[in-house]
Amino acid sequence: MHAVAPGPAGEGSPVAAVAPAAAAAAMPEPALRELAARHGLAFGTAVDMAALASDPVYREWVASQFDSVTAENAMKWDVLEPTRGRYEWGPADELVAFAKANRQAVRGHTLVWHNQNPAWLADVPVAELGAVLKAHVQTTVRRFKGDVGQWDVVNEAVEADGTLRDTAWLRALGPGYIADAFRWAHEADPDALLFYNDYDVEDVNAKSDGVHDLVRRLVREGVPIHGVGVQGHCSVDQAPRTLRENLGRFDALGLRTAVTEVDVRMAVPPDPVKLEAQADVYRTVLRACLLTPGCRSFTVWGYTDRYSWVPGWFEGEGAADILDEHFVAKPALRALRDGLSFGGTSRRD
Ligand code: XIL
């Protein structure tokens, strides 16, 4: 489900007016992915499958600028298994094929969450929920073994105060469901990198303290967890000032880190001051990642305001992406490119 009705790409629309060749000519060079590679960093975007199918300009940007893709919705449980026992792999397979054709990594998102689960799950007896979750995790991870190199295994399981979120999984299975999910995923694909992923954990705060405690315990217990994803949904009014310090403490646990879903929203309409403030936030987030040795992947949650989830979810806010709704670059794109454009790197393995 997409909360935003994308603008009609019909006659007279600025998007429709851009021929693919002209759009390709407007692609920045070197590509973001090439600039990022100099730092040993994968540069990703979330992908909206409907836009990918219908909008050649959208597709061209994804193909040329990014070397990592995340399904914005296509690998969530409600899309994969709308009817119990009947998996529908179509959209997820399309993304994997697109990624292969464009030499891109795929971040799998997400296996265990309290949102976007199929409706039938509510009718599953509590006693069966553990087996059902295990089957979902393993069926999905096995299906994409070799194609999806890293998974957000558990998404958003911690509350703002750092305690475990009160979800159907916690109530039915107890706190051990998190470790179990990682073990199940690892059994299904021992080569995949497995992440815990959450929002509002950019800064050092009560919530990121809770995530830190959780993953430290998992590491200590030998649970196969390899990284922590910081989503990075930010606002121009709240730059994450302690992100570098926060990523550093996960790095110190021997875990990878990833910035998995960056966007920087603002009250609409945008103006030059807000757009510069936005560029600063993007730059700050990128810099924190570049300064953290184990932060090897930086993903924006969509790259054009034309298909952003933000206006549908945050009343009165939008303009959160690095291109505007007509695929025109904003100061934020320049900031990211500048942030990647200096010399070589000591981050190579
Ligand atoms: C969002 C998608 O962007 C929307 O299209 C969908 O309607 C709701 O979910 N944190 C996450 C993502 O981990 O999966 C969410 O994606 C955004 C917040």
Short mmCIF file of C-alpha atoms and ligand atoms in Angstrom, two decimals:
data_model
loop_
_atom_site.label_atom_id
_atom_site.label_comp_id
_atom_site.label_asym_id
_atom_site.label_seq_id
_atom_site.Cartn_x
_atom_site.Cartn_y
_atom_site.Cartn_z
CA MET A 1 0.00 0.00 0.00
CA HIS A 2 1.32 3.39 -0.90
CA ALA A 3 -0.13 6.32 1.00
CA VAL A 4 0.66 8.78 -1.74
CA ALA A 5 -1.11 8.95 -5.05
CA PRO A 6 1.78 9.66 -7.42
CA GLY A 7 1.08 12.54 -9.78
CA PRO A 8 -0.44 11.57 -13.12
CA ALA A 9 2.37 10.99 -15.58
CA GLY A 10 0.16 12.04 -18.47
CA GLU A 11 0.29 14.78 -21.13
CA GLY A 12 2.03 17.87 -19.94
CA SER A 13 3.46 16.29 -16.81
CA PRO A 14 7.08 17.34 -16.39
CA VAL A 15 8.02 13.73 -15.83
CA ALA A 16 6.32 12.45 -18.95
CA ALA A 17 7.93 15.26 -20.90
CA VAL A 18 11.42 14.02 -20.12
CA ALA A 19 12.45 11.47 -22.72
CA PRO A 20 14.56 8.63 -21.31
CA ALA A 21 17.58 9.77 -23.34
CA ALA A 22 17.34 13.31 -21.99
CA ALA A 23 16.95 11.97 -18.46
CA ALA A 24 20.01 9.79 -18.92
CA ALA A 25 21.99 12.79 -20.12
CA ALA A 26 20.98 14.62 -16.93
CA MET A 27 22.35 11.85 -14.70
CA PRO A 28 25.11 13.20 -12.50
CA GLU A 29 28.55 11.83 -13.22
CA PRO A 30 30.37 10.15 -11.75
CA ALA A 31 27.37 8.30 -10.35
CA LEU A 32 26.70 8.35 -6.61
CA ARG A 33 27.50 4.65 -6.52
CA GLU A 34 30.95 5.30 -8.00
CA LEU A 35 31.70 8.10 -5.55
CA ALA A 36 30.58 5.91 -2.64
CA ALA A 37 32.63 2.94 -3.84
CA ARG A 38 35.79 4.98 -3.29
CA HIS A 39 34.93 4.81 0.40
CA GLY A 40 34.02 1.14 0.45
CA LEU A 41 30.39 2.22 0.87
CA ALA A 42 27.31 0.83 -0.88
CA PHE A 43 24.86 3.59 -1.79
CA GLY A 44 21.27 2.41 -1.77
CA THR A 45 17.69 3.46 -2.23
CA ALA A 46 14.34 1.99 -1.31
CA VAL A 47 12.46 1.02 -4.46
CA ASP A 48 8.76 1.51 -5.15
CA MET A 49 7.86 -1.36 -7.49
CA ALA A 50 4.90 0.46 -9.08
CA ALA A 51 7.11 3.41 -9.99
CA LEU A 52 9.83 1.09 -11.25
CA ALA A 53 7.33 -0.51 -13.63
CA SER A 54 5.62 2.64 -14.85
CA ASP A 55 8.20 5.42 -14.84
CA PRO A 56 11.31 5.15 -17.05
CA VAL A 57 12.95 8.19 -15.52
CA TYR A 58 12.55 6.73 -12.04
CA ARG A 59 14.00 3.44 -13.27
CA GLU A 60 16.96 5.09 -14.96
CA TRP A 61 17.97 6.89 -11.78
CA VAL A 62 17.73 3.74 -9.69
CA ALA A 63 19.73 1.76 -12.23
CA SER A 64 22.53 4.24 -12.71
CA GLN A 65 23.03 6.02 -9.38
CA PHE A 66 22.66 3.26 -6.77
CA ASP A 67 24.42 -0.03 -6.14
CA SER A 68 22.11 -1.29 -3.41
CA VAL A 69 18.32 -1.56 -3.42
CA THR A 70 15.79 -2.24 -0.69
CA ALA A 71 12.19 -3.19 -1.41
CA GLU A 72 10.11 -0.37 0.04
CA ASN A 73 7.25 -2.83 0.52
CA ALA A 74 7.70 -5.84 -1.78
CA MET A 75 9.44 -8.10 0.77
CA LYS A 76 7.10 -7.38 3.67
CA TRP A 77 5.03 -10.29 4.91
CA ASP A 78 1.63 -8.95 3.78
CA VAL A 79 2.92 -8.68 0.21
CA LEU A 80 4.75 -12.03 0.22
CA GLU A 81 2.01 -14.16 1.78
CA PRO A 82 -1.38 -12.41 1.51
CA THR A 83 -3.13 -15.77 1.85
CA ARG A 84 -1.83 -18.28 4.35
CA GLY A 85 0.43 -20.82 2.67
CA ARG A 86 0.37 -19.12 -0.74
CA TYR A 87 3.46 -17.07 -1.34
CA GLU A 88 3.48 -14.46 -4.07
CA TRP A 89 7.08 -13.78 -4.98
CA GLY A 90 6.41 -11.72 -8.14
CA PRO A 91 7.29 -8.16 -7.06
CA ALA A 92 10.23 -9.29 -4.91
CA ASP A 93 11.57 -11.40 -7.79
CA GLU A 94 11.29 -8.41 -10.10
CA LEU A 95 13.44 -6.36 -7.78
CA VAL A 96 16.04 -9.12 -7.51
CA ALA A 97 16.17 -9.43 -11.31
CA PHE A 98 16.50 -5.66 -11.70
CA ALA A 99 19.32 -5.63 -9.16
CA LYS A 100 21.16 -8.42 -10.94
CA ALA A 101 20.84 -6.64 -14.29
CA ASN A 102 22.30 -3.49 -12.74
CA ARG A 103 24.97 -5.13 -10.55
CA GLN A 104 23.28 -4.05 -7.33
CA ALA A 105 23.15 -5.60 -3.88
CA VAL A 106 19.73 -6.25 -2.34
CA ARG A 107 18.97 -5.47 1.31
CA GLY A 108 16.09 -7.65 2.46
CA HIS A 109 13.47 -5.74 4.42
CA THR A 110 11.98 -7.06 6.68
CA LEU A 111 11.27 -10.44 8.30
CA VAL A 112 9.85 -9.80 11.79
CA TRP A 113 7.83 -6.64 12.39
CA HIS A 114 4.58 -5.54 14.02
CA ASN A 115 3.39 -3.72 10.87
CA GLN A 116 2.41 -4.80 7.37
CA ASN A 117 1.68 -8.35 8.42
CA PRO A 118 -1.03 -10.33 6.59
CA ALA A 119 -4.55 -10.08 8.02
CA TRP A 120 -4.82 -13.88 8.42
CA LEU A 121 -2.11 -13.78 11.08
CA ALA A 122 -4.64 -12.38 13.55
CA ASP A 123 -6.58 -15.67 13.36
CA VAL A 124 -3.59 -17.93 14.04
CA PRO A 125 -3.87 -19.50 17.51
CA VAL A 126 -1.19 -18.21 19.88
CA ALA A 127 0.23 -21.70 20.32
CA GLU A 128 1.02 -21.82 16.60
CA LEU A 129 2.57 -18.38 16.22
CA GLY A 130 6.15 -19.49 16.87
CA ALA A 131 6.03 -22.15 14.18
CA VAL A 132 4.32 -19.77 11.76
CA LEU A 133 6.96 -17.08 12.31
CA LYS A 134 9.79 -19.58 11.92
CA ALA A 135 8.30 -20.85 8.66
CA HIS A 136 7.92 -17.31 7.34
CA VAL A 137 11.50 -16.35 8.20
CA GLN A 138 13.03 -19.50 6.78
CA THR A 139 10.87 -19.74 3.65
CA THR A 140 11.67 -16.14 2.78
CA VAL A 141 15.40 -16.24 3.53
CA ARG A 142 15.83 -19.54 1.67
CA ARG A 143 13.94 -18.21 -1.33
CA PHE A 144 16.44 -15.38 -1.76
CA LYS A 145 19.58 -17.21 -0.64
CA GLY A 146 22.47 -15.93 -2.71
CA ASP A 147 20.42 -12.98 -4.01
CA VAL A 148 19.77 -11.05 -0.81
CA GLY A 149 23.07 -10.51 0.97
CA GLN A 150 21.69 -8.86 4.08
CA TRP A 151 18.39 -8.89 5.95
CA ASP A 152 16.68 -6.61 8.41
CA VAL A 153 15.68 -9.63 10.49
CA VAL A 154 13.88 -7.77 13.27
CA ASN A 155 12.46 -4.29 12.71
CA GLU A 156 11.41 -1.78 15.36
CA ALA A 157 11.18 -4.10 18.38
CA VAL A 158 12.15 -1.46 20.96
CA GLU A 159 10.05 1.32 22.52
CA ALA A 160 11.15 4.95 22.97
CA ASP A 161 12.07 4.21 26.60
CA GLY A 162 14.37 1.36 25.60
CA THR A 163 12.14 -1.52 26.71
CA LEU A 164 10.91 -4.17 24.30
CA ARG A 165 7.91 -3.08 22.26
CA ASP A 166 4.62 -4.65 23.25
CA THR A 167 3.88 -6.61 20.05
CA ALA A 168 1.97 -9.78 19.25
CA TRP A 169 5.35 -11.51 18.97
CA LEU A 170 6.49 -10.47 22.44
CA ARG A 171 3.15 -11.41 23.98
CA ALA A 172 2.98 -14.82 22.30
CA LEU A 173 6.62 -15.86 22.31
CA GLY A 174 8.33 -13.86 25.04
CA PRO A 175 11.54 -11.84 24.59
CA GLY A 176 13.39 -14.83 23.14
CA TYR A 177 11.63 -14.35 19.79
CA ILE A 178 14.32 -11.89 18.74
CA ALA A 179 17.24 -14.29 19.24
CA ASP A 180 15.17 -17.08 17.68
CA ALA A 181 14.48 -15.01 14.55
CA PHE A 182 18.21 -14.44 14.03
CA ARG A 183 18.96 -18.14 14.56
CA TRP A 184 16.24 -19.18 12.11
CA ALA A 185 17.45 -16.74 9.47
CA HIS A 186 21.05 -17.86 9.91
CA GLU A 187 20.07 -21.51 9.54
CA ALA A 188 18.27 -20.66 6.29
CA ASP A 189 21.23 -18.74 4.82
CA PRO A 190 24.48 -18.91 6.78
CA ASP A 191 26.09 -16.41 4.38
CA ALA A 192 23.57 -13.59 4.82
CA LEU A 193 24.40 -10.64 7.06
CA LEU A 194 21.68 -10.22 9.65
CA PHE A 195 20.65 -6.83 11.05
CA TYR A 196 18.49 -5.41 13.80
CA ASN A 197 16.86 -2.22 12.38
CA ASP A 198 15.04 0.66 14.11
CA TYR A 199 14.01 4.34 13.94
CA ASP A 200 14.74 7.19 16.37
CA VAL A 201 17.99 5.47 17.29
CA GLU A 202 20.26 7.86 15.43
CA ASP A 203 21.29 9.71 18.57
CA VAL A 204 22.50 8.36 21.88
CA ASN A 205 19.18 8.29 23.74
CA ALA A 206 17.03 5.97 25.87
CA LYS A 207 15.87 4.02 22.84
CA SER A 208 19.31 3.49 21.32
CA ASP A 209 20.55 2.57 24.84
CA GLY A 210 17.89 -0.14 24.85
CA VAL A 211 18.90 -1.37 21.40
CA HIS A 212 22.54 -1.35 22.47
CA ASP A 213 21.73 -3.47 25.56
CA LEU A 214 19.67 -5.84 23.45
CA VAL A 215 22.27 -6.46 20.76
CA ARG A 216 25.14 -6.61 23.26
CA ARG A 217 23.30 -9.42 25.01
CA LEU A 218 22.68 -11.17 21.70
CA VAL A 219 26.35 -10.94 20.76
CA ARG A 220 27.37 -12.22 24.18
CA GLU A 221 25.02 -15.19 23.84
CA GLY A 222 26.47 -16.08 20.45
CA VAL A 223 23.31 -15.24 18.52
CA PRO A 224 24.11 -14.76 14.81
CA ILE A 225 23.56 -11.02 14.54
CA HIS A 226 25.96 -9.08 12.33
CA GLY A 227 24.78 -5.51 12.34
CA VAL A 228 22.51 -2.72 13.46
CA GLY A 229 20.57 -0.57 11.02
CA VAL A 230 19.77 2.99 11.94
CA GLN A 231 16.83 4.02 9.78
CA GLY A 232 17.62 7.73 9.61
CA HIS A 233 14.16 9.21 9.15
CA CYS A 234 15.07 12.76 10.14
CA SER A 235 13.58 16.22 10.08
CA VAL A 236 15.24 19.56 9.32
CA ASP A 237 14.34 20.56 12.88
CA GLN A 238 16.31 17.72 14.49
CA ALA A 239 19.77 17.02 13.15
CA PRO A 240 21.12 13.83 14.77
CA ARG A 241 24.05 15.37 16.59
CA THR A 242 25.38 12.24 18.29
CA LEU A 243 25.02 9.78 15.42
CA ARG A 244 28.78 9.33 15.07
CA GLU A 245 29.12 8.52 18.77
CA ASN A 246 26.14 6.18 18.60
CA LEU A 247 27.36 4.26 15.54
CA GLY A 248 30.73 4.05 17.24
CA ARG A 249 29.39 2.16 20.24
CA PHE A 250 27.78 -0.47 18.00
CA ASP A 251 31.00 -0.66 15.99
CA ALA A 252 32.83 -1.29 19.26
CA LEU A 253 30.68 -4.39 19.83
CA GLY A 254 32.18 -5.81 16.64
CA LEU A 255 28.95 -5.25 14.71
CA ARG A 256 28.48 -3.67 11.35
CA THR A 257 26.31 -0.62 11.12
CA ALA A 258 24.18 0.62 8.25
CA VAL A 259 22.10 3.68 7.61
CA THR A 260 19.06 2.06 6.09
CA GLU A 261 16.21 4.51 5.39
CA VAL A 262 17.37 8.12 5.27
CA ASP A 263 15.05 10.96 4.48
CA VAL A 264 14.86 14.45 5.92
CA ARG A 265 11.38 15.90 6.05
CA MET A 266 10.32 19.52 6.49
CA ALA A 267 7.12 21.48 6.86
CA VAL A 268 5.86 22.11 3.33
CA PRO A 269 6.26 24.11 1.21
CA PRO A 270 10.05 23.91 1.00
CA ASP A 271 12.09 27.11 0.77
CA PRO A 272 15.80 27.75 0.24
CA VAL A 273 16.57 27.93 3.96
CA LYS A 274 14.88 24.61 4.70
CA LEU A 275 16.52 22.99 1.69
CA GLU A 276 19.97 24.05 2.93
CA ALA A 277 19.13 22.81 6.42
CA GLN A 278 18.06 19.54 4.83
CA ALA A 279 21.33 19.28 2.93
CA ASP A 280 23.19 19.75 6.23
CA VAL A 281 21.30 16.87 7.83
CA TYR A 282 21.98 14.52 4.92
CA ARG A 283 25.64 15.52 5.04
CA THR A 284 25.82 14.96 8.82
CA VAL A 285 24.31 11.49 8.54
CA LEU A 286 26.62 10.51 5.68
CA ARG A 287 29.68 11.84 7.51
CA ALA A 288 28.88 9.85 10.66
CA CYS A 289 28.67 6.71 8.54
CA LEU A 290 31.93 7.46 6.71
CA LEU A 291 33.68 8.02 10.04
CA THR A 292 32.53 4.63 11.32
CA PRO A 293 34.69 1.79 9.98
CA GLY A 294 31.89 -0.81 10.03
CA CYS A 295 29.30 1.45 8.34
CA ARG A 296 29.41 0.14 4.78
CA SER A 297 25.94 0.84 3.51
CA PHE A 298 23.96 4.07 3.24
CA THR A 299 20.41 3.88 1.90
CA VAL A 300 17.91 6.64 1.23
CA TRP A 301 14.21 5.77 1.65
CA GLY A 302 13.42 6.82 -1.89
CA TYR A 303 15.32 9.49 -3.75
CA THR A 304 12.56 11.60 -5.32
CA ASP A 305 9.74 13.50 -3.65
CA ARG A 306 7.51 12.24 -6.46
CA TYR A 307 7.14 8.86 -4.72
CA SER A 308 8.01 9.62 -1.10
CA TRP A 309 6.04 8.01 1.72
CA VAL A 310 6.45 11.11 3.92
CA PRO A 311 3.45 13.30 2.96
CA GLY A 312 1.10 10.37 3.51
CA TRP A 313 2.47 9.68 7.00
CA PHE A 314 3.50 13.03 8.48
CA GLU A 315 0.79 15.65 8.30
CA GLY A 316 1.97 18.90 6.74
CA GLU A 317 5.47 17.56 6.02
CA GLY A 318 7.22 16.41 2.87
CA ALA A 319 9.98 17.32 0.42
CA ALA A 320 12.16 14.80 2.27
CA ASP A 321 14.18 13.33 -0.59
CA ILE A 322 17.30 14.39 -2.51
CA LEU A 323 15.46 15.12 -5.77
CA ASP A 324 12.21 17.03 -6.03
CA GLU A 325 9.03 15.63 -7.56
CA HIS A 326 10.27 16.53 -11.06
CA PHE A 327 13.57 14.72 -10.58
CA VAL A 328 15.42 18.01 -10.15
CA ALA A 329 18.40 17.72 -7.79
CA LYS A 330 18.08 19.52 -4.45
CA PRO A 331 20.96 20.91 -2.36
CA ALA A 332 20.88 17.60 -0.46
CA LEU A 333 22.10 15.67 -3.51
CA ARG A 334 24.95 18.13 -3.94
CA ALA A 335 25.81 17.76 -0.25
CA LEU A 336 25.98 13.98 -0.49
CA ARG A 337 28.07 14.14 -3.65
CA ASP A 338 30.42 16.66 -2.03
CA GLY A 339 30.65 14.49 1.05
CA LEU A 340 31.80 11.57 -1.11
CA SER A 341 34.01 13.50 -3.49
CA PHE A 342 37.13 13.97 -1.43
CA GLY A 343 40.14 11.68 -1.97
CA GLY A 344 40.62 8.02 -1.32
CA THR A 345 39.76 6.05 1.74
CA SER A 346 41.34 3.90 4.38
CA ARG A 347 38.06 1.98 4.83
CA ARG A 348 38.78 -0.79 2.34
CA ASP A 349 38.92 -4.31 3.76
C1 XIL B 1 6.96 2.48 4.78
C2 XIL B 1 6.79 2.58 3.27
O1 XIL B 1 7.68 3.55 2.78
C3 XIL B 1 5.38 2.92 2.91
O2 XIL B 1 5.18 2.85 1.49
C4 XIL B 1 4.42 1.97 3.61
O3 XIL B 1 3.09 2.37 3.35
C5 XIL B 1 4.66 1.96 5.11
O4 XIL B 1 6.02 1.62 5.36
N1 XIL B 1 10.17 2.19 8.74
C6 XIL B 1 10.34 1.07 7.97
C7 XIL B 1 9.78 1.02 6.59
O5 XIL B 1 11.04 0.14 8.39
O6 XIL B 1 9.41 -0.28 6.22
C8 XIL B 1 8.62 1.96 6.44
O7 XIL B 1 8.25 1.98 5.07
C9 XIL B 1 9.00 3.35 6.93
C10 XIL B 1 9.36 3.33 8.38
#
